[in-house]
Structures are given as C-alpha cells and as structure tokens.
C-alpha cells in the first residue's frame, strides 16, 4: 500500500511505499557497445571492402543510434558518410537489418511508407550488432557497388568483434 505525504518545506508530493522496490523492479539494464569495439568493427569493415577493391564508409552506432565510430576510406564518396550513419541508425531503430527492411518496404508491401520517414535508409548495408539476443549497436556501410556487398562488409565488421561481445 502506498502512502502519499505532503511536505511543507517544499511543495512536492512524495510517494512512499510500504514495501521497498528492488533495483530489478525499478530499473532495467541495457548493454551497449563500447567505443573501442565500435572503432574495431568500423576498421574491420573498411578492410574487408578494401580486399574487394571497394572504397566505403563504415559507421557504427550504439544501441540508441548515436554514432560511436566512423571511418571513411580515402576514395569513398562524400555522400557515403551520411548514408552509412543512416543505415546503422535504421537497423537499430527498426531492429531489422536494412537488406531485409528493403524487401519489407517495396511498393505494395505493408512497410512501404517506412522509407519516407526522416533519417531512414532502406538500402542494404545496415546491420544490428547483438549479444545474447539484445541489440548493443549497429553498423552501416555505404559506397560498395551494391547493398549486398555493403551488407557483407558490415558482417565482416561484426565478425571482428563477436568474441569481444561474449
């Protein structure tokens, strides 16, 4: 049973509970990617695309979509920076890799309108970074000849940090 008490010193309504709340009932722990692993993933993705003779930009965001690392290869187009960030943000925000989201947003599909939301990129190359079934971040790649190649380079970036996430 909760009791409400009015404090005269400060006009604030305070709530007191007869039974104390345990931390697990009042908070929720959410793992997130650390910047050092974000950098490692971005570098591995750029290297994977270089091995394919492709110049790209790799962006890594935390679980909230905030950029943590960005690496643009020397000949990647200037548009690839924003596109890579948007792909990573989209994968985290919609909890779906962008290659899959692209199919869900084709004309006539139920998710068609998603592609018109601000900041969304439904081009392939955005992937979720997960551990224990929970999203900890996302990676976005832009600049390869196709969304499929972007996606493969993103996967290489994730592979480079998988053991660190365990």
N, C-alpha and C. Protein backbone atom coordinates (compact mmCIF):
# COMPACT_ATOMS: atom_id res chain seq x y z
N UNK A 1 0.84 -1.18 0.00
CA UNK A 1 0.00 0.00 0.00
C UNK A 1 0.88 1.24 0.00
N UNK A 2 0.60 2.17 -0.88
CA UNK A 2 1.40 3.38 -0.98
C UNK A 2 0.72 4.49 -0.19
N UNK A 3 1.54 5.26 0.49
CA UNK A 3 1.05 6.38 1.27
C UNK A 3 1.60 7.66 0.66
N UNK A 4 0.77 8.65 0.45
CA UNK A 4 1.22 9.93 -0.07
C UNK A 4 1.35 10.91 1.09
N UNK A 5 2.41 11.71 1.05
CA UNK A 5 2.65 12.66 2.12
C UNK A 5 3.01 13.99 1.51
N UNK A 6 2.47 15.06 2.04
CA UNK A 6 2.77 16.39 1.58
C UNK A 6 3.82 16.98 2.50
N UNK A 7 4.90 17.49 1.91
CA UNK A 7 5.99 18.07 2.69
C UNK A 7 5.82 19.59 2.70
N UNK A 8 5.73 20.20 3.88
CA UNK A 8 5.51 21.64 3.98
C UNK A 8 6.74 22.44 3.56
N UNK A 9 7.93 21.90 3.77
CA UNK A 9 9.15 22.63 3.45
C UNK A 9 9.29 22.84 1.93
N UNK A 10 8.87 21.91 1.18
CA UNK A 10 8.93 22.01 -0.27
C UNK A 10 7.62 21.45 -0.82
N UNK A 11 6.92 22.24 -1.57
CA UNK A 11 5.61 21.79 -2.06
C UNK A 11 5.75 20.71 -3.14
N UNK A 12 6.17 19.53 -2.71
CA UNK A 12 6.33 18.39 -3.60
C UNK A 12 5.53 17.23 -3.03
N UNK A 13 4.83 16.55 -3.88
CA UNK A 13 4.08 15.38 -3.47
C UNK A 13 5.03 14.19 -3.50
N UNK A 14 5.22 13.53 -2.36
CA UNK A 14 6.13 12.41 -2.26
C UNK A 14 5.35 11.11 -2.14
N UNK A 15 5.84 10.07 -2.74
CA UNK A 15 5.20 8.76 -2.65
C UNK A 15 6.11 7.83 -1.86
N UNK A 16 5.55 7.18 -0.86
CA UNK A 16 6.30 6.22 -0.06
C UNK A 16 5.61 4.88 -0.17
N UNK A 17 6.38 3.85 -0.24
CA UNK A 17 5.83 2.52 -0.38
C UNK A 17 6.10 1.74 0.90
N UNK A 18 5.14 0.92 1.30
CA UNK A 18 5.32 0.10 2.50
C UNK A 18 6.39 -0.95 2.24
N UNK A 19 6.47 -1.47 1.02
CA UNK A 19 7.48 -2.46 0.68
C UNK A 19 8.50 -1.81 -0.25
N UNK A 20 9.78 -1.94 0.07
CA UNK A 20 10.79 -1.30 -0.80
C UNK A 20 10.86 -1.98 -2.17
N UNK A 21 11.11 -1.19 -3.18
CA UNK A 21 11.30 -1.73 -4.51
C UNK A 21 12.71 -2.27 -4.64
N UNK A 22 12.87 -3.36 -5.31
CA UNK A 22 14.19 -3.89 -5.59
C UNK A 22 14.69 -3.25 -6.88
N UNK A 23 15.98 -3.11 -7.00
CA UNK A 23 16.55 -2.47 -8.19
C UNK A 23 16.05 -3.13 -9.47
N UNK A 24 15.89 -4.44 -9.45
CA UNK A 24 15.46 -5.12 -10.66
C UNK A 24 14.02 -4.78 -11.03
N UNK A 25 13.25 -4.27 -10.10
CA UNK A 25 11.87 -3.90 -10.40
C UNK A 25 11.76 -2.46 -10.88
N UNK A 26 12.70 -1.62 -10.48
CA UNK A 26 12.60 -0.20 -10.81
C UNK A 26 13.54 0.26 -11.91
N UNK A 27 14.45 -0.59 -12.33
CA UNK A 27 15.38 -0.23 -13.40
C UNK A 27 15.53 -1.39 -14.36
N UNK A 28 16.20 -1.09 -15.46
CA UNK A 28 16.43 -2.12 -16.47
C UNK A 28 17.83 -1.91 -17.01
N UNK A 29 18.64 -2.95 -17.00
CA UNK A 29 19.99 -2.86 -17.53
C UNK A 29 19.98 -3.12 -19.03
N UNK A 30 20.62 -2.24 -19.76
CA UNK A 30 20.72 -2.43 -21.20
C UNK A 30 22.18 -2.37 -21.61
N UNK A 31 22.70 -3.45 -22.18
CA UNK A 31 24.08 -3.42 -22.63
C UNK A 31 24.21 -2.54 -23.86
N UNK A 32 25.36 -1.92 -24.01
CA UNK A 32 25.60 -1.10 -25.20
C UNK A 32 27.05 -1.27 -25.62
N UNK A 33 27.30 -1.04 -26.86
CA UNK A 33 28.62 -1.20 -27.43
C UNK A 33 29.56 -0.12 -26.91
N UNK A 34 30.78 -0.50 -26.57
CA UNK A 34 31.77 0.50 -26.12
C UNK A 34 32.48 1.08 -27.34
N UNK A 35 32.96 2.31 -27.24
CA UNK A 35 33.59 2.96 -28.40
C UNK A 35 34.77 2.19 -28.99
N UNK A 36 35.55 1.54 -28.17
CA UNK A 36 36.71 0.79 -28.67
C UNK A 36 36.29 -0.34 -29.62
N UNK A 37 35.19 -1.01 -29.29
CA UNK A 37 34.70 -2.07 -30.18
C UNK A 37 34.04 -1.48 -31.43
N UNK A 38 33.44 -0.31 -31.28
CA UNK A 38 32.85 0.37 -32.44
C UNK A 38 33.95 0.69 -33.46
N UNK A 39 35.07 1.19 -32.98
CA UNK A 39 36.20 1.52 -33.86
C UNK A 39 36.73 0.25 -34.51
N UNK A 40 36.88 -0.81 -33.73
CA UNK A 40 37.38 -2.08 -34.26
C UNK A 40 36.47 -2.62 -35.36
N UNK A 41 35.18 -2.55 -35.17
CA UNK A 41 34.23 -3.02 -36.18
C UNK A 41 34.30 -2.18 -37.45
N UNK A 42 34.38 -0.86 -37.30
CA UNK A 42 34.46 0.03 -38.47
C UNK A 42 35.72 -0.24 -39.26
N UNK A 43 36.84 -0.39 -38.57
CA UNK A 43 38.10 -0.65 -39.26
C UNK A 43 38.07 -1.99 -39.99
N UNK A 44 37.51 -3.00 -39.37
CA UNK A 44 37.43 -4.33 -39.99
C UNK A 44 36.53 -4.29 -41.23
N UNK A 45 35.45 -3.55 -41.18
CA UNK A 45 34.55 -3.45 -42.33
C UNK A 45 35.23 -2.74 -43.50
N UNK A 46 35.94 -1.66 -43.21
CA UNK A 46 36.67 -0.94 -44.27
C UNK A 46 37.71 -1.86 -44.89
N UNK A 47 38.43 -2.59 -44.06
CA UNK A 47 39.45 -3.51 -44.56
C UNK A 47 38.83 -4.62 -45.42
N UNK A 48 37.69 -5.14 -44.99
CA UNK A 48 37.01 -6.19 -45.76
C UNK A 48 36.62 -5.68 -47.14
N UNK A 49 36.18 -4.46 -47.23
CA UNK A 49 35.81 -3.90 -48.54
C UNK A 49 37.05 -3.57 -49.37
N UNK A 50 38.13 -3.13 -48.71
CA UNK A 50 39.38 -2.89 -49.46
C UNK A 50 39.85 -4.17 -50.13
N UNK A 51 39.71 -5.30 -49.43
CA UNK A 51 40.11 -6.59 -50.00
C UNK A 51 39.28 -6.93 -51.24
N UNK A 52 38.12 -6.30 -51.35
CA UNK A 52 37.25 -6.50 -52.52
C UNK A 52 37.43 -5.36 -53.53
N UNK A 53 38.45 -4.55 -53.29
CA UNK A 53 38.77 -3.41 -54.16
C UNK A 53 37.64 -2.37 -54.17
N UNK A 54 37.05 -2.15 -53.00
CA UNK A 54 35.92 -1.23 -52.86
C UNK A 54 36.21 -0.22 -51.76
N UNK A 55 35.96 1.03 -52.04
CA UNK A 55 36.16 2.11 -51.07
C UNK A 55 34.80 2.46 -50.44
N UNK A 56 34.71 2.36 -49.13
CA UNK A 56 33.43 2.59 -48.45
C UNK A 56 33.62 3.47 -47.21
N UNK A 57 32.51 3.83 -46.62
CA UNK A 57 32.48 4.43 -45.29
C UNK A 57 31.76 3.47 -44.37
N UNK A 58 32.32 3.29 -43.18
CA UNK A 58 31.70 2.44 -42.16
C UNK A 58 31.33 3.32 -40.97
N UNK A 59 30.09 3.20 -40.52
CA UNK A 59 29.62 3.93 -39.34
C UNK A 59 29.09 2.93 -38.33
N UNK A 60 29.43 3.13 -37.08
CA UNK A 60 28.94 2.27 -36.01
C UNK A 60 28.22 3.15 -35.00
N UNK A 61 27.00 2.74 -34.64
CA UNK A 61 26.21 3.47 -33.65
C UNK A 61 25.98 2.61 -32.42
N UNK A 62 25.67 3.24 -31.30
CA UNK A 62 25.33 2.47 -30.11
C UNK A 62 23.87 2.01 -30.22
N UNK A 63 23.37 1.37 -29.19
CA UNK A 63 22.02 0.80 -29.24
C UNK A 63 20.93 1.85 -29.38
N UNK A 64 21.27 3.10 -29.12
CA UNK A 64 20.29 4.18 -29.24
C UNK A 64 20.38 4.90 -30.58
N UNK A 65 21.35 4.48 -31.41
CA UNK A 65 21.52 5.09 -32.72
C UNK A 65 22.48 6.25 -32.75
N UNK A 66 23.17 6.50 -31.64
CA UNK A 66 24.14 7.59 -31.58
C UNK A 66 25.47 7.13 -32.17
N UNK A 67 26.02 7.86 -33.13
CA UNK A 67 27.28 7.45 -33.75
C UNK A 67 28.41 7.32 -32.72
N UNK A 68 29.16 6.22 -32.83
CA UNK A 68 30.30 5.96 -31.95
C UNK A 68 31.61 5.92 -32.72
N UNK A 69 31.56 5.51 -33.99
CA UNK A 69 32.78 5.42 -34.79
C UNK A 69 32.42 5.62 -36.26
N UNK A 70 33.34 6.24 -36.98
CA UNK A 70 33.15 6.46 -38.40
C UNK A 70 34.51 6.36 -39.07
N UNK A 71 34.58 5.59 -40.14
CA UNK A 71 35.82 5.51 -40.92
C UNK A 71 35.45 5.57 -42.39
N UNK A 72 35.96 6.60 -43.05
CA UNK A 72 35.72 6.79 -44.49
C UNK A 72 37.02 6.50 -45.21
N UNK A 73 36.99 5.53 -46.12
CA UNK A 73 38.18 5.23 -46.90
C UNK A 73 38.47 6.40 -47.84
N UNK A 74 39.70 6.54 -48.25
CA UNK A 74 40.17 7.74 -48.94
C UNK A 74 39.40 8.10 -50.21
N UNK A 75 38.85 7.13 -50.93
CA UNK A 75 38.15 7.45 -52.17
C UNK A 75 36.65 7.21 -52.08
N UNK A 76 36.13 6.97 -50.90
CA UNK A 76 34.67 6.81 -50.75
C UNK A 76 34.01 8.16 -50.99
N UNK A 77 32.88 8.14 -51.65
CA UNK A 77 32.19 9.39 -51.98
C UNK A 77 31.74 10.15 -50.74
N UNK A 78 31.61 11.46 -50.86
CA UNK A 78 31.20 12.27 -49.71
C UNK A 78 29.81 11.92 -49.18
N UNK A 79 28.93 11.44 -50.05
CA UNK A 79 27.57 11.06 -49.63
C UNK A 79 27.56 9.82 -48.74
N UNK A 80 28.65 9.04 -48.77
CA UNK A 80 28.67 7.77 -48.04
C UNK A 80 28.69 7.96 -46.53
N UNK A 81 29.15 9.11 -46.06
CA UNK A 81 29.21 9.35 -44.61
C UNK A 81 27.80 9.36 -44.02
N UNK A 82 26.93 10.24 -44.54
CA UNK A 82 25.56 10.32 -44.03
C UNK A 82 24.79 9.03 -44.28
N UNK A 83 25.01 8.42 -45.44
CA UNK A 83 24.29 7.20 -45.78
C UNK A 83 24.65 6.06 -44.83
N UNK A 84 25.94 5.91 -44.51
CA UNK A 84 26.37 4.85 -43.59
C UNK A 84 25.76 5.05 -42.20
N UNK A 85 25.76 6.28 -41.73
CA UNK A 85 25.16 6.57 -40.41
C UNK A 85 23.67 6.24 -40.43
N UNK A 86 22.99 6.63 -41.49
CA UNK A 86 21.55 6.37 -41.59
C UNK A 86 21.24 4.88 -41.65
N UNK A 87 22.07 4.12 -42.35
CA UNK A 87 21.85 2.68 -42.42
C UNK A 87 22.01 2.05 -41.03
N UNK A 88 23.06 2.43 -40.31
CA UNK A 88 23.27 1.89 -38.96
C UNK A 88 22.12 2.28 -38.04
N UNK A 89 21.71 3.54 -38.09
CA UNK A 89 20.61 4.04 -37.26
C UNK A 89 19.31 3.30 -37.58
N UNK A 90 19.06 3.09 -38.87
CA UNK A 90 17.83 2.41 -39.29
C UNK A 90 17.80 0.97 -38.78
N UNK A 91 18.92 0.27 -38.88
CA UNK A 91 18.98 -1.13 -38.42
C UNK A 91 18.67 -1.22 -36.92
N UNK A 92 19.21 -0.28 -36.15
CA UNK A 92 18.96 -0.27 -34.70
C UNK A 92 17.53 0.17 -34.40
N UNK A 93 17.10 1.22 -35.05
CA UNK A 93 15.79 1.80 -34.77
C UNK A 93 14.65 0.83 -35.10
N UNK A 94 14.76 0.13 -36.23
CA UNK A 94 13.70 -0.78 -36.65
C UNK A 94 13.98 -2.23 -36.28
N UNK A 95 15.10 -2.45 -35.59
CA UNK A 95 15.50 -3.78 -35.15
C UNK A 95 15.47 -4.79 -36.30
N UNK A 96 15.91 -4.31 -37.46
CA UNK A 96 15.91 -5.12 -38.68
C UNK A 96 17.08 -4.68 -39.54
N UNK A 97 17.83 -5.64 -40.06
CA UNK A 97 18.90 -5.30 -40.99
C UNK A 97 18.29 -4.65 -42.23
N UNK A 98 18.98 -3.67 -42.80
CA UNK A 98 18.37 -2.89 -43.87
C UNK A 98 18.16 -3.68 -45.16
N UNK A 99 18.94 -4.72 -45.39
CA UNK A 99 18.71 -5.55 -46.57
C UNK A 99 17.33 -6.22 -46.48
N UNK A 100 16.98 -6.67 -45.29
CA UNK A 100 15.66 -7.26 -45.05
C UNK A 100 14.58 -6.18 -45.06
N UNK A 101 14.87 -5.04 -44.47
CA UNK A 101 13.91 -3.94 -44.42
C UNK A 101 13.59 -3.44 -45.83
N UNK A 102 14.58 -3.46 -46.71
CA UNK A 102 14.36 -3.03 -48.09
C UNK A 102 13.24 -3.85 -48.73
N UNK A 103 13.26 -5.15 -48.51
CA UNK A 103 12.23 -6.02 -49.08
C UNK A 103 10.86 -5.73 -48.46
N UNK A 104 10.84 -5.39 -47.18
CA UNK A 104 9.58 -5.12 -46.48
C UNK A 104 8.97 -3.78 -46.87
N UNK A 105 9.76 -2.90 -47.52
CA UNK A 105 9.28 -1.56 -47.85
C UNK A 105 9.09 -1.34 -49.35
N UNK A 106 9.09 -2.43 -50.11
CA UNK A 106 8.86 -2.30 -51.54
C UNK A 106 7.41 -1.90 -51.79
N UNK A 107 7.14 -1.28 -52.94
CA UNK A 107 5.76 -0.89 -53.26
C UNK A 107 4.80 -2.07 -53.12
N UNK A 108 3.69 -1.81 -52.48
CA UNK A 108 2.69 -2.83 -52.25
C UNK A 108 2.86 -3.59 -50.94
N UNK A 109 4.01 -3.47 -50.30
CA UNK A 109 4.25 -4.16 -49.02
C UNK A 109 3.74 -3.30 -47.87
N UNK A 110 3.45 -3.94 -46.74
CA UNK A 110 2.87 -3.24 -45.58
C UNK A 110 3.78 -2.14 -45.04
N UNK A 111 5.08 -2.29 -45.15
CA UNK A 111 6.02 -1.30 -44.61
C UNK A 111 6.47 -0.25 -45.61
N UNK A 112 5.78 -0.13 -46.72
CA UNK A 112 6.20 0.76 -47.80
C UNK A 112 6.50 2.18 -47.31
N UNK A 113 5.70 2.73 -46.45
CA UNK A 113 5.86 4.12 -46.00
C UNK A 113 7.08 4.37 -45.12
N UNK A 114 7.65 3.32 -44.55
CA UNK A 114 8.81 3.48 -43.67
C UNK A 114 9.94 4.22 -44.37
N UNK A 115 10.15 3.92 -45.63
CA UNK A 115 11.27 4.52 -46.35
C UNK A 115 11.17 6.03 -46.49
N UNK A 116 10.00 6.59 -46.24
CA UNK A 116 9.80 8.02 -46.36
C UNK A 116 9.95 8.77 -45.04
N UNK A 117 10.24 8.05 -43.96
CA UNK A 117 10.44 8.70 -42.67
C UNK A 117 11.81 9.38 -42.63
N UNK A 118 11.93 10.49 -41.89
CA UNK A 118 13.21 11.20 -41.83
C UNK A 118 14.34 10.32 -41.27
N UNK A 119 15.50 10.37 -41.91
CA UNK A 119 16.67 9.68 -41.42
C UNK A 119 16.74 8.19 -41.74
N UNK A 120 15.71 7.64 -42.38
CA UNK A 120 15.67 6.21 -42.66
C UNK A 120 16.35 5.91 -43.99
N UNK A 121 17.14 4.84 -44.00
CA UNK A 121 17.72 4.34 -45.24
C UNK A 121 17.39 2.85 -45.35
N UNK A 122 16.68 2.50 -46.39
CA UNK A 122 16.33 1.09 -46.59
C UNK A 122 17.25 0.43 -47.62
N UNK A 123 18.41 1.03 -47.85
CA UNK A 123 19.40 0.43 -48.72
C UNK A 123 20.17 -0.62 -47.94
N UNK A 124 20.56 -1.70 -48.58
CA UNK A 124 21.32 -2.75 -47.89
C UNK A 124 22.64 -2.23 -47.34
N UNK A 125 23.07 -2.81 -46.23
CA UNK A 125 24.35 -2.43 -45.63
C UNK A 125 24.25 -2.01 -44.18
N UNK A 126 23.05 -1.96 -43.62
CA UNK A 126 22.88 -1.66 -42.20
C UNK A 126 22.55 -2.93 -41.44
N UNK A 127 23.31 -3.22 -40.42
CA UNK A 127 23.09 -4.45 -39.64
C UNK A 127 23.07 -4.14 -38.15
N UNK A 128 22.30 -4.93 -37.43
CA UNK A 128 22.28 -4.85 -35.97
C UNK A 128 23.50 -5.58 -35.41
N UNK A 129 24.02 -5.08 -34.32
CA UNK A 129 25.07 -5.78 -33.59
C UNK A 129 24.40 -6.26 -32.31
N UNK A 130 24.39 -7.57 -32.11
CA UNK A 130 23.68 -8.14 -30.96
C UNK A 130 24.58 -9.03 -30.12
N UNK A 131 24.19 -9.20 -28.88
CA UNK A 131 24.80 -10.17 -27.99
C UNK A 131 23.71 -10.68 -27.06
N UNK A 132 23.67 -11.96 -26.84
CA UNK A 132 22.63 -12.58 -26.02
C UNK A 132 21.23 -12.19 -26.47
N UNK A 133 21.04 -12.02 -27.77
CA UNK A 133 19.74 -11.68 -28.31
C UNK A 133 19.31 -10.23 -28.10
N UNK A 134 20.23 -9.40 -27.61
CA UNK A 134 19.92 -7.98 -27.35
C UNK A 134 20.76 -7.09 -28.25
N UNK A 135 20.15 -6.07 -28.80
CA UNK A 135 20.86 -5.14 -29.66
C UNK A 135 21.78 -4.28 -28.80
N UNK A 136 23.06 -4.21 -29.18
CA UNK A 136 24.02 -3.36 -28.47
C UNK A 136 24.52 -2.23 -29.37
N UNK A 137 24.22 -2.33 -30.66
CA UNK A 137 24.66 -1.31 -31.59
C UNK A 137 24.26 -1.67 -33.00
N UNK A 138 24.77 -0.90 -33.94
CA UNK A 138 24.51 -1.16 -35.34
C UNK A 138 25.67 -0.68 -36.18
N UNK A 139 25.80 -1.27 -37.35
CA UNK A 139 26.86 -0.86 -38.28
C UNK A 139 26.22 -0.58 -39.63
N UNK A 140 26.70 0.47 -40.28
CA UNK A 140 26.22 0.83 -41.60
C UNK A 140 27.39 1.02 -42.54
N UNK A 141 27.26 0.47 -43.72
CA UNK A 141 28.30 0.57 -44.75
C UNK A 141 27.69 1.21 -45.98
N UNK A 142 28.44 2.14 -46.59
CA UNK A 142 27.98 2.78 -47.81
C UNK A 142 29.16 2.98 -48.76
N UNK A 143 28.91 2.74 -50.04
CA UNK A 143 29.92 3.01 -51.05
C UNK A 143 30.27 1.84 -51.94
N UNK A 144 29.89 0.64 -51.56
CA UNK A 144 30.17 -0.53 -52.39
C UNK A 144 29.24 -0.50 -53.61
N UNK A 145 29.54 -1.32 -54.62
CA UNK A 145 28.71 -1.31 -55.83
C UNK A 145 27.27 -1.76 -55.62
N UNK A 146 26.99 -2.45 -54.50
CA UNK A 146 25.61 -2.88 -54.25
C UNK A 146 25.35 -2.96 -52.75
N UNK A 147 24.07 -2.97 -52.39
CA UNK A 147 23.69 -3.14 -50.99
C UNK A 147 24.12 -4.49 -50.45
N UNK A 148 24.18 -5.49 -51.32
CA UNK A 148 24.62 -6.83 -50.89
C UNK A 148 26.08 -6.79 -50.46
N UNK A 149 26.93 -6.11 -51.22
CA UNK A 149 28.35 -6.01 -50.86
C UNK A 149 28.50 -5.17 -49.59
N UNK A 150 27.75 -4.08 -49.48
CA UNK A 150 27.76 -3.29 -48.24
C UNK A 150 27.42 -4.19 -47.05
N UNK A 151 26.39 -5.02 -47.22
CA UNK A 151 25.94 -5.92 -46.16
C UNK A 151 27.04 -6.92 -45.78
N UNK A 152 27.74 -7.44 -46.76
CA UNK A 152 28.81 -8.40 -46.49
C UNK A 152 29.97 -7.75 -45.74
N UNK A 153 30.29 -6.52 -46.08
CA UNK A 153 31.36 -5.80 -45.37
C UNK A 153 30.92 -5.47 -43.94
N UNK A 154 29.65 -5.15 -43.75
CA UNK A 154 29.12 -4.91 -42.40
C UNK A 154 29.23 -6.18 -41.57
N UNK A 155 28.91 -7.32 -42.18
CA UNK A 155 29.02 -8.60 -41.48
C UNK A 155 30.46 -8.86 -41.06
N UNK A 156 31.43 -8.49 -41.91
CA UNK A 156 32.84 -8.67 -41.56
C UNK A 156 33.21 -7.80 -40.36
N UNK A 157 32.66 -6.61 -40.30
CA UNK A 157 32.91 -5.73 -39.15
C UNK A 157 32.37 -6.34 -37.86
N UNK A 158 31.19 -6.93 -37.94
CA UNK A 158 30.59 -7.58 -36.76
C UNK A 158 31.39 -8.81 -36.38
N UNK A 159 31.81 -9.60 -37.37
CA UNK A 159 32.60 -10.79 -37.10
C UNK A 159 33.88 -10.46 -36.33
N UNK A 160 34.46 -9.30 -36.62
CA UNK A 160 35.71 -8.90 -35.98
C UNK A 160 35.57 -8.65 -34.47
N UNK A 161 34.35 -8.39 -34.03
CA UNK A 161 34.16 -8.08 -32.60
C UNK A 161 33.30 -9.12 -31.87
N UNK A 162 32.86 -10.15 -32.58
CA UNK A 162 31.95 -11.13 -31.97
C UNK A 162 32.50 -11.74 -30.69
N UNK A 163 33.76 -12.14 -30.70
CA UNK A 163 34.34 -12.74 -29.49
C UNK A 163 34.41 -11.76 -28.33
N UNK A 164 34.61 -10.47 -28.65
CA UNK A 164 34.66 -9.45 -27.61
C UNK A 164 33.31 -9.21 -26.95
N UNK A 165 32.24 -9.58 -27.64
CA UNK A 165 30.89 -9.36 -27.12
C UNK A 165 30.41 -10.47 -26.19
N UNK A 166 31.11 -11.60 -26.18
CA UNK A 166 30.67 -12.74 -25.38
C UNK A 166 30.94 -12.54 -23.91
